[in-house]
Coordinates of C-alpha atoms and ligand atoms in Angstrom, one line a residue:
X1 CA -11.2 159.9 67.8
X2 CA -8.9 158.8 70.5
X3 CA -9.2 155.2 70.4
X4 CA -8.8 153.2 67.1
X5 CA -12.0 151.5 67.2
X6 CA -14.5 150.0 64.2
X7 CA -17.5 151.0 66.0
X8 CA -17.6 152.3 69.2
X9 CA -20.8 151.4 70.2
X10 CA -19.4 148.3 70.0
X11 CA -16.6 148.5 72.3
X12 CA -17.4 146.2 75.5
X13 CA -20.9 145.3 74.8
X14 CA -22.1 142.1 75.4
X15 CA -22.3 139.4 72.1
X16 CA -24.9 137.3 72.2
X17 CA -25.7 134.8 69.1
X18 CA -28.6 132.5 68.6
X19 CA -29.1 129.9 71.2
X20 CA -28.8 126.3 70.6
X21 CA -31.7 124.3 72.6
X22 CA -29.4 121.4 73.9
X23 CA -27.0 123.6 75.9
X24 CA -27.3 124.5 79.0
X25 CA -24.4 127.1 80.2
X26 CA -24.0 130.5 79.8
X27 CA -21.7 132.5 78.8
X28 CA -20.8 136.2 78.1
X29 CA -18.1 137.8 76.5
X30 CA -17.2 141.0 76.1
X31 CA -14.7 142.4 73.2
X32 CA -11.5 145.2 73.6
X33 CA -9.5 146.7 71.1
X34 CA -9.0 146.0 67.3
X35 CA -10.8 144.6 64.7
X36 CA -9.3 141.1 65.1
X37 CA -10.4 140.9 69.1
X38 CA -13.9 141.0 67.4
X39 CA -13.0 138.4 65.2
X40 CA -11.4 136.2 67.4
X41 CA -14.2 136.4 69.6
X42 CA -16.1 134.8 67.3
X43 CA -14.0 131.9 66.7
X44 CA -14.3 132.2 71.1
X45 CA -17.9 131.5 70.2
X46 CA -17.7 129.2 68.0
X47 CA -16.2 126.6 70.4
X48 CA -18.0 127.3 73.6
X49 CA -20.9 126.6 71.6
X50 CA -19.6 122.9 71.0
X51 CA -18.5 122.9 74.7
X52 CA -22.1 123.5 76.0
X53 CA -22.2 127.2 76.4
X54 CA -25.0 130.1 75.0
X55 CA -24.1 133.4 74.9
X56 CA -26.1 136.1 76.9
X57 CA -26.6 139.5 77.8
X58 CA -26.6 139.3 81.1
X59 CA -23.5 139.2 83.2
X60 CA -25.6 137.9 86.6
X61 CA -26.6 134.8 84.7
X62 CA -23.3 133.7 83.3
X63 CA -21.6 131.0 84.3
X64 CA -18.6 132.3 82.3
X65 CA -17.4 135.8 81.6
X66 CA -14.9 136.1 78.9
X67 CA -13.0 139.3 78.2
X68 CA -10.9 139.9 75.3
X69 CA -8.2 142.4 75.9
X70 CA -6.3 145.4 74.2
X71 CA -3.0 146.0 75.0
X72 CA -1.5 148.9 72.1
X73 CA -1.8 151.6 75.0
X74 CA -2.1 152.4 78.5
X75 CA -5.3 153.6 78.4
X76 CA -6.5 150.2 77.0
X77 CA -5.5 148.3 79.4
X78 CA -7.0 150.1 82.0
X79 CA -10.9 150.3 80.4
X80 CA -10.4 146.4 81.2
X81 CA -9.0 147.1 84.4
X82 CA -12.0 148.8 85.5
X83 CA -14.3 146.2 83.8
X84 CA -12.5 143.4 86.0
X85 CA -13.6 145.4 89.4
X86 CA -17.2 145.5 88.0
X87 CA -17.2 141.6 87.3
X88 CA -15.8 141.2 90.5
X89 CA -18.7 143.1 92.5
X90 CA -21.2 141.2 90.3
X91 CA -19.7 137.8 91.6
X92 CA -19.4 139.5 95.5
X93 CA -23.7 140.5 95.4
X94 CA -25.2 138.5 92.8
X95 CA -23.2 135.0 91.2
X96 CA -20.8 133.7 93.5
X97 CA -20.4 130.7 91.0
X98 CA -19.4 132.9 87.9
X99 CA -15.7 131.8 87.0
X100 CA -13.6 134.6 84.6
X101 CA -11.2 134.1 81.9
X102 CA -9.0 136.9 80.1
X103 CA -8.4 136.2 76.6
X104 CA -6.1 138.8 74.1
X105 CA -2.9 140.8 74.5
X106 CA -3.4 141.6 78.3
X107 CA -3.6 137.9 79.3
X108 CA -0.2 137.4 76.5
X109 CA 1.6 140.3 77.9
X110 CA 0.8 139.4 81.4
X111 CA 0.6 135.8 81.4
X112 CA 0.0 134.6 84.9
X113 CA 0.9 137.6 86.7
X114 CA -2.4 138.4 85.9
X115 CA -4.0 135.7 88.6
X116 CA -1.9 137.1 91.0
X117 CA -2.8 141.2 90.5
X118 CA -6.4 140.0 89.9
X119 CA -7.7 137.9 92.4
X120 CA -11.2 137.5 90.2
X121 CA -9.1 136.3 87.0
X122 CA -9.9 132.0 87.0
X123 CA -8.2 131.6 83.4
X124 CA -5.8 133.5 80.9
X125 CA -6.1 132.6 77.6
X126 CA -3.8 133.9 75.1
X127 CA -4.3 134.8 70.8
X128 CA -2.9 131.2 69.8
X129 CA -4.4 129.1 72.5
X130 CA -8.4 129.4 71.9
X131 CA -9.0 125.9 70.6
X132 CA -7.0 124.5 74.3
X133 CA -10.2 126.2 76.0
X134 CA -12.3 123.1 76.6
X135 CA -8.8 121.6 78.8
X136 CA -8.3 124.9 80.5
X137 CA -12.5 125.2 81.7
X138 CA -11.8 121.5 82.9
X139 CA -9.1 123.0 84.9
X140 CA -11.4 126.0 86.2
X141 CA -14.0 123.4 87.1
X142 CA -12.0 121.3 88.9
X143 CA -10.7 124.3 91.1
X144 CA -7.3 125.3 89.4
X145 CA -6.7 128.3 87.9
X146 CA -5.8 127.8 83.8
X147 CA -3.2 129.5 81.6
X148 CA -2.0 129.0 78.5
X149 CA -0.6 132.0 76.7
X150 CA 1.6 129.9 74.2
X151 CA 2.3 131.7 70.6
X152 CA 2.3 129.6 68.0
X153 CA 4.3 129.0 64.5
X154 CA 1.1 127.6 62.5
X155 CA -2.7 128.6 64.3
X156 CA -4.4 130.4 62.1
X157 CA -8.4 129.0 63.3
X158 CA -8.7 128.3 59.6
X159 CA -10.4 125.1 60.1
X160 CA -12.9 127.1 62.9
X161 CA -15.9 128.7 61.2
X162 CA -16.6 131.4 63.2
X163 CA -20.2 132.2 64.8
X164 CA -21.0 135.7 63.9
X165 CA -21.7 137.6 67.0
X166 CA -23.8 141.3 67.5
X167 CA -23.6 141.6 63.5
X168 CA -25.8 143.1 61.4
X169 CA -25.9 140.4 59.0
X170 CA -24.2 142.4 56.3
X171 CA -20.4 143.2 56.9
X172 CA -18.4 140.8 58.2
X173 CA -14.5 140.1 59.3
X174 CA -12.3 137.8 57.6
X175 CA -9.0 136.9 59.0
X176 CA -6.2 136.2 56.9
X177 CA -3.5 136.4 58.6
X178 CA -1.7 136.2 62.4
X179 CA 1.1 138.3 64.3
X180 CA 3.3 140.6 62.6
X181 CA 7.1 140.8 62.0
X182 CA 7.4 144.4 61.7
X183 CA 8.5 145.2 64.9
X184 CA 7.8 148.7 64.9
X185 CA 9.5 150.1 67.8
X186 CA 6.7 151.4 70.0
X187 CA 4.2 148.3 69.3
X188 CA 3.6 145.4 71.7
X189 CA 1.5 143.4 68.7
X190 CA 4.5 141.8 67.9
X191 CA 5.1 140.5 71.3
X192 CA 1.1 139.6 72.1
X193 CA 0.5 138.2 68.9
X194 CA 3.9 136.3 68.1
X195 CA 5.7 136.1 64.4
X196 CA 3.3 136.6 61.4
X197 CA 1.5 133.3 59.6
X198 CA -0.8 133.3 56.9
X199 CA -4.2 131.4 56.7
X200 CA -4.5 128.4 53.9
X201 CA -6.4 130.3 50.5
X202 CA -8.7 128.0 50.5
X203 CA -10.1 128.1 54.3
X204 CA -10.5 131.8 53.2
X205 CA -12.4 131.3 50.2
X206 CA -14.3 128.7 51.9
X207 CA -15.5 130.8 54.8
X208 CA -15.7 133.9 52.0
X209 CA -18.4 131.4 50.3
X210 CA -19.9 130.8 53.2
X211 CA -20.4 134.5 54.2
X212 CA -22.4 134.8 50.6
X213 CA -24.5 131.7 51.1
X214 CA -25.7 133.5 54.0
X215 CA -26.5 136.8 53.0
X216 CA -23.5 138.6 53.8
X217 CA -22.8 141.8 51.2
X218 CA -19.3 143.1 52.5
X219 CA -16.1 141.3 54.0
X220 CA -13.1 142.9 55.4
X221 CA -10.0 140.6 55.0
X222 CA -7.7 141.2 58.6
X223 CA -4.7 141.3 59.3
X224 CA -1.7 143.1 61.4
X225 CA -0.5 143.8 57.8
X226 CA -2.4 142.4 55.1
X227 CA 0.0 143.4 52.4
X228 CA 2.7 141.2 53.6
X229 CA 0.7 137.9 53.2
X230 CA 2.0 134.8 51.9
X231 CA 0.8 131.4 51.8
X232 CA 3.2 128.8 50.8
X233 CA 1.5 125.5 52.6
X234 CA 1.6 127.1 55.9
X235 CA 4.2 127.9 58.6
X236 CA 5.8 131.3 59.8
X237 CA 6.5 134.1 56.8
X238 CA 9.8 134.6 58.3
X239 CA 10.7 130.8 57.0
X240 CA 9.4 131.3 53.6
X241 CA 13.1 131.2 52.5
X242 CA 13.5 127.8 53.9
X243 CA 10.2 126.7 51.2
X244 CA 11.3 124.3 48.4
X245 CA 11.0 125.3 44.9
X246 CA 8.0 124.0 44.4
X247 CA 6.5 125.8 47.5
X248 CA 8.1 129.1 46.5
X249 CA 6.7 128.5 42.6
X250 CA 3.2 127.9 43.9
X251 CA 3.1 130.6 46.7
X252 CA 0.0 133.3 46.9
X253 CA 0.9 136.8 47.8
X254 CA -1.8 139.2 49.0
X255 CA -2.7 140.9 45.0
X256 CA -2.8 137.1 44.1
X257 CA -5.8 136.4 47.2
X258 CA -7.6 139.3 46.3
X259 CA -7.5 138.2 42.9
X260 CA -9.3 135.3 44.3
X261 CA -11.6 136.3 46.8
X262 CA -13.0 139.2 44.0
X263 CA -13.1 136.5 41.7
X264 CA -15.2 133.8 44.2
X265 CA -17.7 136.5 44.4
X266 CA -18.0 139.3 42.1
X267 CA -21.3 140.5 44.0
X268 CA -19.9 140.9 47.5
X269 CA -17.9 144.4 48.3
X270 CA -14.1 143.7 49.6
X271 CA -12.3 145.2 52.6
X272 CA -9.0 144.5 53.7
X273 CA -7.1 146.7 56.7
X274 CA -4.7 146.9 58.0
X275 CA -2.3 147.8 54.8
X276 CA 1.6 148.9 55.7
X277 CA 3.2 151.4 53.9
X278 CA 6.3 149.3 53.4
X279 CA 4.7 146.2 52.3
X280 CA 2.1 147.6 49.9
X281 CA 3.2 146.8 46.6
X282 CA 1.9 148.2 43.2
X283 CA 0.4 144.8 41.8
X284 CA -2.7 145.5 45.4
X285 CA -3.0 149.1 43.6
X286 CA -3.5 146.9 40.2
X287 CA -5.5 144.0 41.4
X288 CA -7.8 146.4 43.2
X289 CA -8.2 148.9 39.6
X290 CA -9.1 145.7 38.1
X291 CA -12.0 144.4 40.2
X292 CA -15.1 146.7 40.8
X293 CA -15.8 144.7 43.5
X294 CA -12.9 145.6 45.7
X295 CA -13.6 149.0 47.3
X296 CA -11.4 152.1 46.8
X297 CA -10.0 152.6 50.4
X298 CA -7.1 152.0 51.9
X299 CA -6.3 152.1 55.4
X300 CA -2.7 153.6 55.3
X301 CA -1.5 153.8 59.1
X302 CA 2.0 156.5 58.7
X303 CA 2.6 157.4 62.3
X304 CA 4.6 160.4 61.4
X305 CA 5.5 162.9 58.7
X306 CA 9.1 163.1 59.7
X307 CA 11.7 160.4 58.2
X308 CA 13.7 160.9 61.2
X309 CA 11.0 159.4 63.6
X310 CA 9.9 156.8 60.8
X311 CA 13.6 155.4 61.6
X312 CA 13.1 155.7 64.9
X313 CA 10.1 153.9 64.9
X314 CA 12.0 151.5 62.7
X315 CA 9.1 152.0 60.0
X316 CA 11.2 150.5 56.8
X317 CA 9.8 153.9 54.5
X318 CA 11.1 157.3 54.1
X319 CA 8.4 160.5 54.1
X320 CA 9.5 160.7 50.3
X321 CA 8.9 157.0 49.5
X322 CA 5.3 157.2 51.9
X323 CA 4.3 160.1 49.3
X324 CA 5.5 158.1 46.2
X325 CA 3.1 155.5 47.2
X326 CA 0.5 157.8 47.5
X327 CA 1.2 159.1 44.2
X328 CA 0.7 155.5 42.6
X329 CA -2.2 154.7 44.4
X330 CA -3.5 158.2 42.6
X331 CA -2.5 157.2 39.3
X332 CA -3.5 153.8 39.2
X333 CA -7.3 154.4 41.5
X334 CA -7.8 158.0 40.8
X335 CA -11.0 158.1 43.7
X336 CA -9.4 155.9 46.1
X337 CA -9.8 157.0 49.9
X338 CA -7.4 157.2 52.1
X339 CA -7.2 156.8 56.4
X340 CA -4.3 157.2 58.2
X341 CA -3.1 156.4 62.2
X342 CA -1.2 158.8 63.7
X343 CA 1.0 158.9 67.1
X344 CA 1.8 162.4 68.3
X345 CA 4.6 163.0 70.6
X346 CA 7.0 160.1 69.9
X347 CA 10.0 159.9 72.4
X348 CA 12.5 162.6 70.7
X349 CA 9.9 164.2 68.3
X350 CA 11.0 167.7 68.1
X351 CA 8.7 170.7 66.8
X352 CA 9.9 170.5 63.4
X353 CA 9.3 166.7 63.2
X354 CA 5.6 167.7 64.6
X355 CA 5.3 169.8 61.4
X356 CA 6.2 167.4 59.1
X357 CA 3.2 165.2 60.2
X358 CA 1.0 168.1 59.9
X359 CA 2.6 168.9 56.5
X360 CA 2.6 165.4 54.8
X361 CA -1.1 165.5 56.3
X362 CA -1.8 168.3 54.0
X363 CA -0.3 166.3 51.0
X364 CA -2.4 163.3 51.2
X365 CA -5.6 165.1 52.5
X366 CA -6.4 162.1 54.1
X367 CA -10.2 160.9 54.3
X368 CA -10.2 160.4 57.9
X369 CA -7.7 158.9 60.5
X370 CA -7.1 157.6 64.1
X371 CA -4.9 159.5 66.0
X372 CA -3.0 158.7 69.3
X373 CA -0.4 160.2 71.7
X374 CA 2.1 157.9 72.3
X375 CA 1.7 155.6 75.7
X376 CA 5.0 153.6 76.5
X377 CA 4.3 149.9 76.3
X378 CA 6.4 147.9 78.6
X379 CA 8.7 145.2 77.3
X380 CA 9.2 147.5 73.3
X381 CA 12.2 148.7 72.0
X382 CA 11.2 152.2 72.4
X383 CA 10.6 151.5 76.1
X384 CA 13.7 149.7 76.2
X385 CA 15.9 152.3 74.5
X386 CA 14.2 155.4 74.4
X387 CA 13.5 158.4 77.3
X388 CA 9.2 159.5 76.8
X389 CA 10.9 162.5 76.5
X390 CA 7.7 164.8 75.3
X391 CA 6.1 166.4 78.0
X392 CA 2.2 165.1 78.2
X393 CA 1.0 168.6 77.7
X394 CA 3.0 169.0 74.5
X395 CA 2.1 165.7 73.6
X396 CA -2.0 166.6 73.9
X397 CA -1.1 169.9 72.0
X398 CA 0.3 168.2 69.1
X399 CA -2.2 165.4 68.6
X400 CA -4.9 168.2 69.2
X401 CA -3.3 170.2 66.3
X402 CA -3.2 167.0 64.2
X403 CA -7.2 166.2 65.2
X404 CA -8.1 169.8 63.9
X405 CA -6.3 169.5 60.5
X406 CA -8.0 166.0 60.1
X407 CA -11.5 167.4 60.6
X408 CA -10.8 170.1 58.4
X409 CA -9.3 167.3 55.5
X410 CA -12.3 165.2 56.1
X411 CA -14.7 167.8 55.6
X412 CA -13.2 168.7 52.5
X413 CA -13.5 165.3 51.5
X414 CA -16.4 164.5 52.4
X415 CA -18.1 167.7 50.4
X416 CA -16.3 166.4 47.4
X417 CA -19.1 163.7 47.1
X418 CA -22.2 166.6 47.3
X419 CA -23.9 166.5 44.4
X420 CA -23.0 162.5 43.4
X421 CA -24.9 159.9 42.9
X422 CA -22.9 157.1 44.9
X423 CA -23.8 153.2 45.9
X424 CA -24.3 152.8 49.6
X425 CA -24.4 149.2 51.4
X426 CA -27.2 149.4 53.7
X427 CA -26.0 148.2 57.0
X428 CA -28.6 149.5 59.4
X429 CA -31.0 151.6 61.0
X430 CA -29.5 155.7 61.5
X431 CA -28.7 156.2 65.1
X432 CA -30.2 159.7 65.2
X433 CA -33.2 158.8 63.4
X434 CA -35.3 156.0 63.0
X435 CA -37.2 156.4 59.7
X436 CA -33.0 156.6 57.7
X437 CA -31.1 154.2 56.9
X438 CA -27.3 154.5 57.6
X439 CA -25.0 152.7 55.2
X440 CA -21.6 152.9 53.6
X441 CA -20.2 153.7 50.0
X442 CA -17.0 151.8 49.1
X443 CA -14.9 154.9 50.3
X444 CA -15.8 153.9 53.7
X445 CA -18.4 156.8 54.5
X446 CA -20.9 156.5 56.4
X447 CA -24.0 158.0 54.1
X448 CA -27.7 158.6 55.8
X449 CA -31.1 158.5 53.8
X450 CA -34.4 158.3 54.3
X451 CA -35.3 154.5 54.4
X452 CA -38.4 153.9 51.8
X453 CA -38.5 150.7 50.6
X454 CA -35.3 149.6 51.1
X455 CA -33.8 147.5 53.3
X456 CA -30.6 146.4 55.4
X457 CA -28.4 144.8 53.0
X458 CA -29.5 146.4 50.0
X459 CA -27.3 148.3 47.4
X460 CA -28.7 151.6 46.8
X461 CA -27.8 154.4 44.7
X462 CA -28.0 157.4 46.8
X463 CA -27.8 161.1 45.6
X464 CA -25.5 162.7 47.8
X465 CA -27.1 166.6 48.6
X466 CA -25.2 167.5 51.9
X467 CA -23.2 166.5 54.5
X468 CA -21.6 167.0 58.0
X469 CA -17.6 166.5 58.6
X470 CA -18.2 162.7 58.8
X471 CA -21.3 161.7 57.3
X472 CA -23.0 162.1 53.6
X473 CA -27.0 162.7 53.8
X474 CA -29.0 162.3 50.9
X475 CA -31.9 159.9 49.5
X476 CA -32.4 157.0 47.4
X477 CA -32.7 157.1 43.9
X478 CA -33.0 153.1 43.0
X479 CA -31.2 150.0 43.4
X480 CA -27.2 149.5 42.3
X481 CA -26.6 147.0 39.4
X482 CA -25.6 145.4 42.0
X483 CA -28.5 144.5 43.7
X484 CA -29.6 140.6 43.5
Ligands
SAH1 N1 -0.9 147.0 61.8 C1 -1.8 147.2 62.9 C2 -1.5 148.3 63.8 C3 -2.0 147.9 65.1 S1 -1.9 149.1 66.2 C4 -3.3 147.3 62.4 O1 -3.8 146.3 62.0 O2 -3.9 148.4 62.5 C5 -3.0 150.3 65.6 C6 -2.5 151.7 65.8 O3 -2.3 152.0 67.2 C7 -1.1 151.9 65.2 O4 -1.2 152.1 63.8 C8 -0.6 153.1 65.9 O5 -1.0 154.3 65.3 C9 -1.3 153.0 67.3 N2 -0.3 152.5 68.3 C10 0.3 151.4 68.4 N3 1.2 151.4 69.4 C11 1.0 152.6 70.1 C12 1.6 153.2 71.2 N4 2.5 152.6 71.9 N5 1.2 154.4 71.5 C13 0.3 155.1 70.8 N6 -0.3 154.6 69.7 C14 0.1 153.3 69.3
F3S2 FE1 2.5 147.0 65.3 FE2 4.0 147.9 63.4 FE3 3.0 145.4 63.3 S1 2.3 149.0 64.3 S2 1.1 145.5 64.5 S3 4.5 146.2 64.7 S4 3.1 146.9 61.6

């Protein structure tokens, strides 16, 4: 549970779309990291394809290997470290032509130090430069090495509809929003991904439609901090106070764009992540009460249990205030799950701070989480100001205590829904067993069933009779009212 990840099987593999006839290059691209690297990927995609290029498996074919890059810990950064000396012995024995580019928070945080640790790097690419990639391959081709790793006040790709690679033609990401202004002290998001901008409404809906049209069933609307979006004709959030009237009178906030995303399309099942603690206001808790269509989950990252480290961290929320939050979201969604991310041994954590993690842990009983020991990132304020005081073997201890009272919460969770009949999403064949389906309910877990008649991107009402820590099994017992 180390790495926060959607789907690790996911993690690095190679995304390959439908090829278009009339091009003629190859390329292959390989995704790090969060949700949004996935994303963005696709918007990759989506312009190589106008630039000539089909996507492929196969790394010894390509004429262009694309990596997009994680940066939130050590450990992240060297997974593509390691990927970079396997490209390189592929070019050395088998494509001497292939040309490499580094896309994501490495090539931002790096910039062009990276052509000089990497000899096989050709091109960095940073979040906000995609759409300069047809200049910067001119570059390549012409025999110069390419950067551009400018952040930007308005890029949001909200006129790029992306190509959706390696899906399953159910669930798809939505991005709503860029960068983030929090500037949590131990984060390098902030400095990778530049000041936070929201995406025009109507590119969202748009692209939402769009998603429908073609069959989709679920979207998850992304951002650093989805809570704190707010379009007002464009431009940086931190400028909203410079708006006019009229701009401020008109503005969307995030209850208001799930408002209209649920509203575009009552049928489809709505995601958002990442919500901050700070920025989640009571009218999201209403908006998503109101709306069947808008699943019951949030994704509530906390960090710690102790308000001391909260400050630290410069999270703007108490403990206290953390728990009153979860108290509203009980009263207004009564069955709403709940995920957490966690970071154990935070420079100055003491023991007692360690046990206020584990005990606000045991107030939420969260549904599952992601939890990580802390990895200094150069260039943060925590780096900057603060000694990585907690030795790594106290460090493992904690986040190994913190693992164990997760799997016992999400057991008990998860044996809550025995005995229910729930609606599951099908999203695709069960890993362990080829004649189930595996599919999701709005909580976010993952339920297994024998497969029937139904099929992948279906609604099905499953009758939930067991279940391991992570995963409900059960079978089918007919079609939601929400299947078309
Ligand atoms: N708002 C973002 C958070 C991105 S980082 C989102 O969309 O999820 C994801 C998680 O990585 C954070 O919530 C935090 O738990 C973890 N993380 C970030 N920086 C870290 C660091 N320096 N060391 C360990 N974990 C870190
Ligand atoms: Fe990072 Fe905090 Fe933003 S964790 S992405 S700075 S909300």
């Amino acid at each position: 549970m180390e790495e926060k990840i959607i789907d690790e099987s996911k993690q690095g593999e190679a995304l390959v779309l439908e090829p278009q006839a009339k091009n003629s290059r190859k390329l292959y691209i390989e995704s790090y990291g969060c949700q949004m690297n996935f994303s963005d990927s696709e918007i990759v995609a989506s312009i190589l394809t106008k630039q000539g290029y089909n996507t492929t498996h196969n790394m010894e074919e390509a004429d262009l290997v694309l990596v997009n890059t994680c940066s939130i810990r050590d450990k992240a950064e060297q997974t593509v470290r390691k990927r970079l000396e396997k490209y390189n012995a592929v070019k050395r024995n088998s494509n001497p032509n292939m040309k490499v580019g580094v896309l994501g928070c490495m090539a931002e945080r790096l910039k062009s130090k990276f052509l000089e640790e990497e000899k096989i790097v050709d091109m960095v690419v940073g979040p906000d430069a995609y759409k300069d990639l047809p200049n910067l391959l001119q570059e390549v081709e012409e025999g110069r090495d390419a950067v551009n790793v400018i952040l930007s006040k308005e890029e949001t790709y909200g006129d790029i509809a992306p190509v959706r690679l390696g899906g399953n033609g159910v669930t798809a990401f939505v991005s709503i929003t860029r960068g983030c202004d929090n500037m949590c002290t131990f984060c390098v998001v902030p400095f990778t991904r530049g000041r936070e901008r929201s995406r025009d409404p109507q590119s969202i809906i748009e692209e939402v439609n769009d998603l429908a049209e073609k069959g989709y069933k679920e979207i998850t609307l992304l951002g650093q901090n989805v809570d704190s979006y707010l379009w007002y004709g464009g431009g940086l959030k931190k400028d909203f106070k410079k708006a006019t009237d009229m701009q401020k009178a008109t503005a969307i906030n995030f209850a208001g764009l799930l408002e209209m995303v649920a509203n575009a399309q009552p049928k489809m099942r709505i995601r958002f992540s990442t919500s901050n603690p700070q920025d989640m206001t009571e009218d999201v808790l209403h908006s998503m009460a109101k709306h069947e269509n808008i699943c019951n989950y949030i994704h509530l990252p906390v960090q710690s249990g102790s308000t001391r480290v909260l400050k630290e961290m410069n999270r703007q929320h108490t403990r206290e205030e953390y728990m009153e939050l979860i108290d509203a979201i009980h009263r207004i969604i009564p069955d709403c799950a709940i995920s957490q991310d966690m970071i154990a041994g935070f420079p100055t954590e003491t023991e007692a701070d360690h046990q206020d993690t584990l005990t606000l842990m045991e107030y939420v009983k969260y549904d599952f989480g992601f939890m990580f020991m802390y990895s200094e990132r150069p260039g943060t304020m925590a780096a900057r100001k603060l000694e990585d005081d907690v030795p790594e073997d106290v460090k493992k201890r904690r986040l190994t205590e913190i693992i164990d009272l997760q799997q016992e919460h999400s057991a008990y969770r998860t044996k809550q829904f025995v005995g229910k009949t729930l609606e599951v999403l099908i999203e695709k064949e069960s890993k362990k067993n080829d004649q189930e389906w595996s599919g999701r309910t709005q909580y976010n877990t993952v339920a297994v069933f024998p497969k029937e008649h139904y099929e992948v991107g279906d609604f099905v009402m499953v009758k939930i009779t067991d279940c391991t820590t992570a995963t409900l099994l059960g079978e089918a017992v007919g079609y939601s009212k929400n299947q078309a």
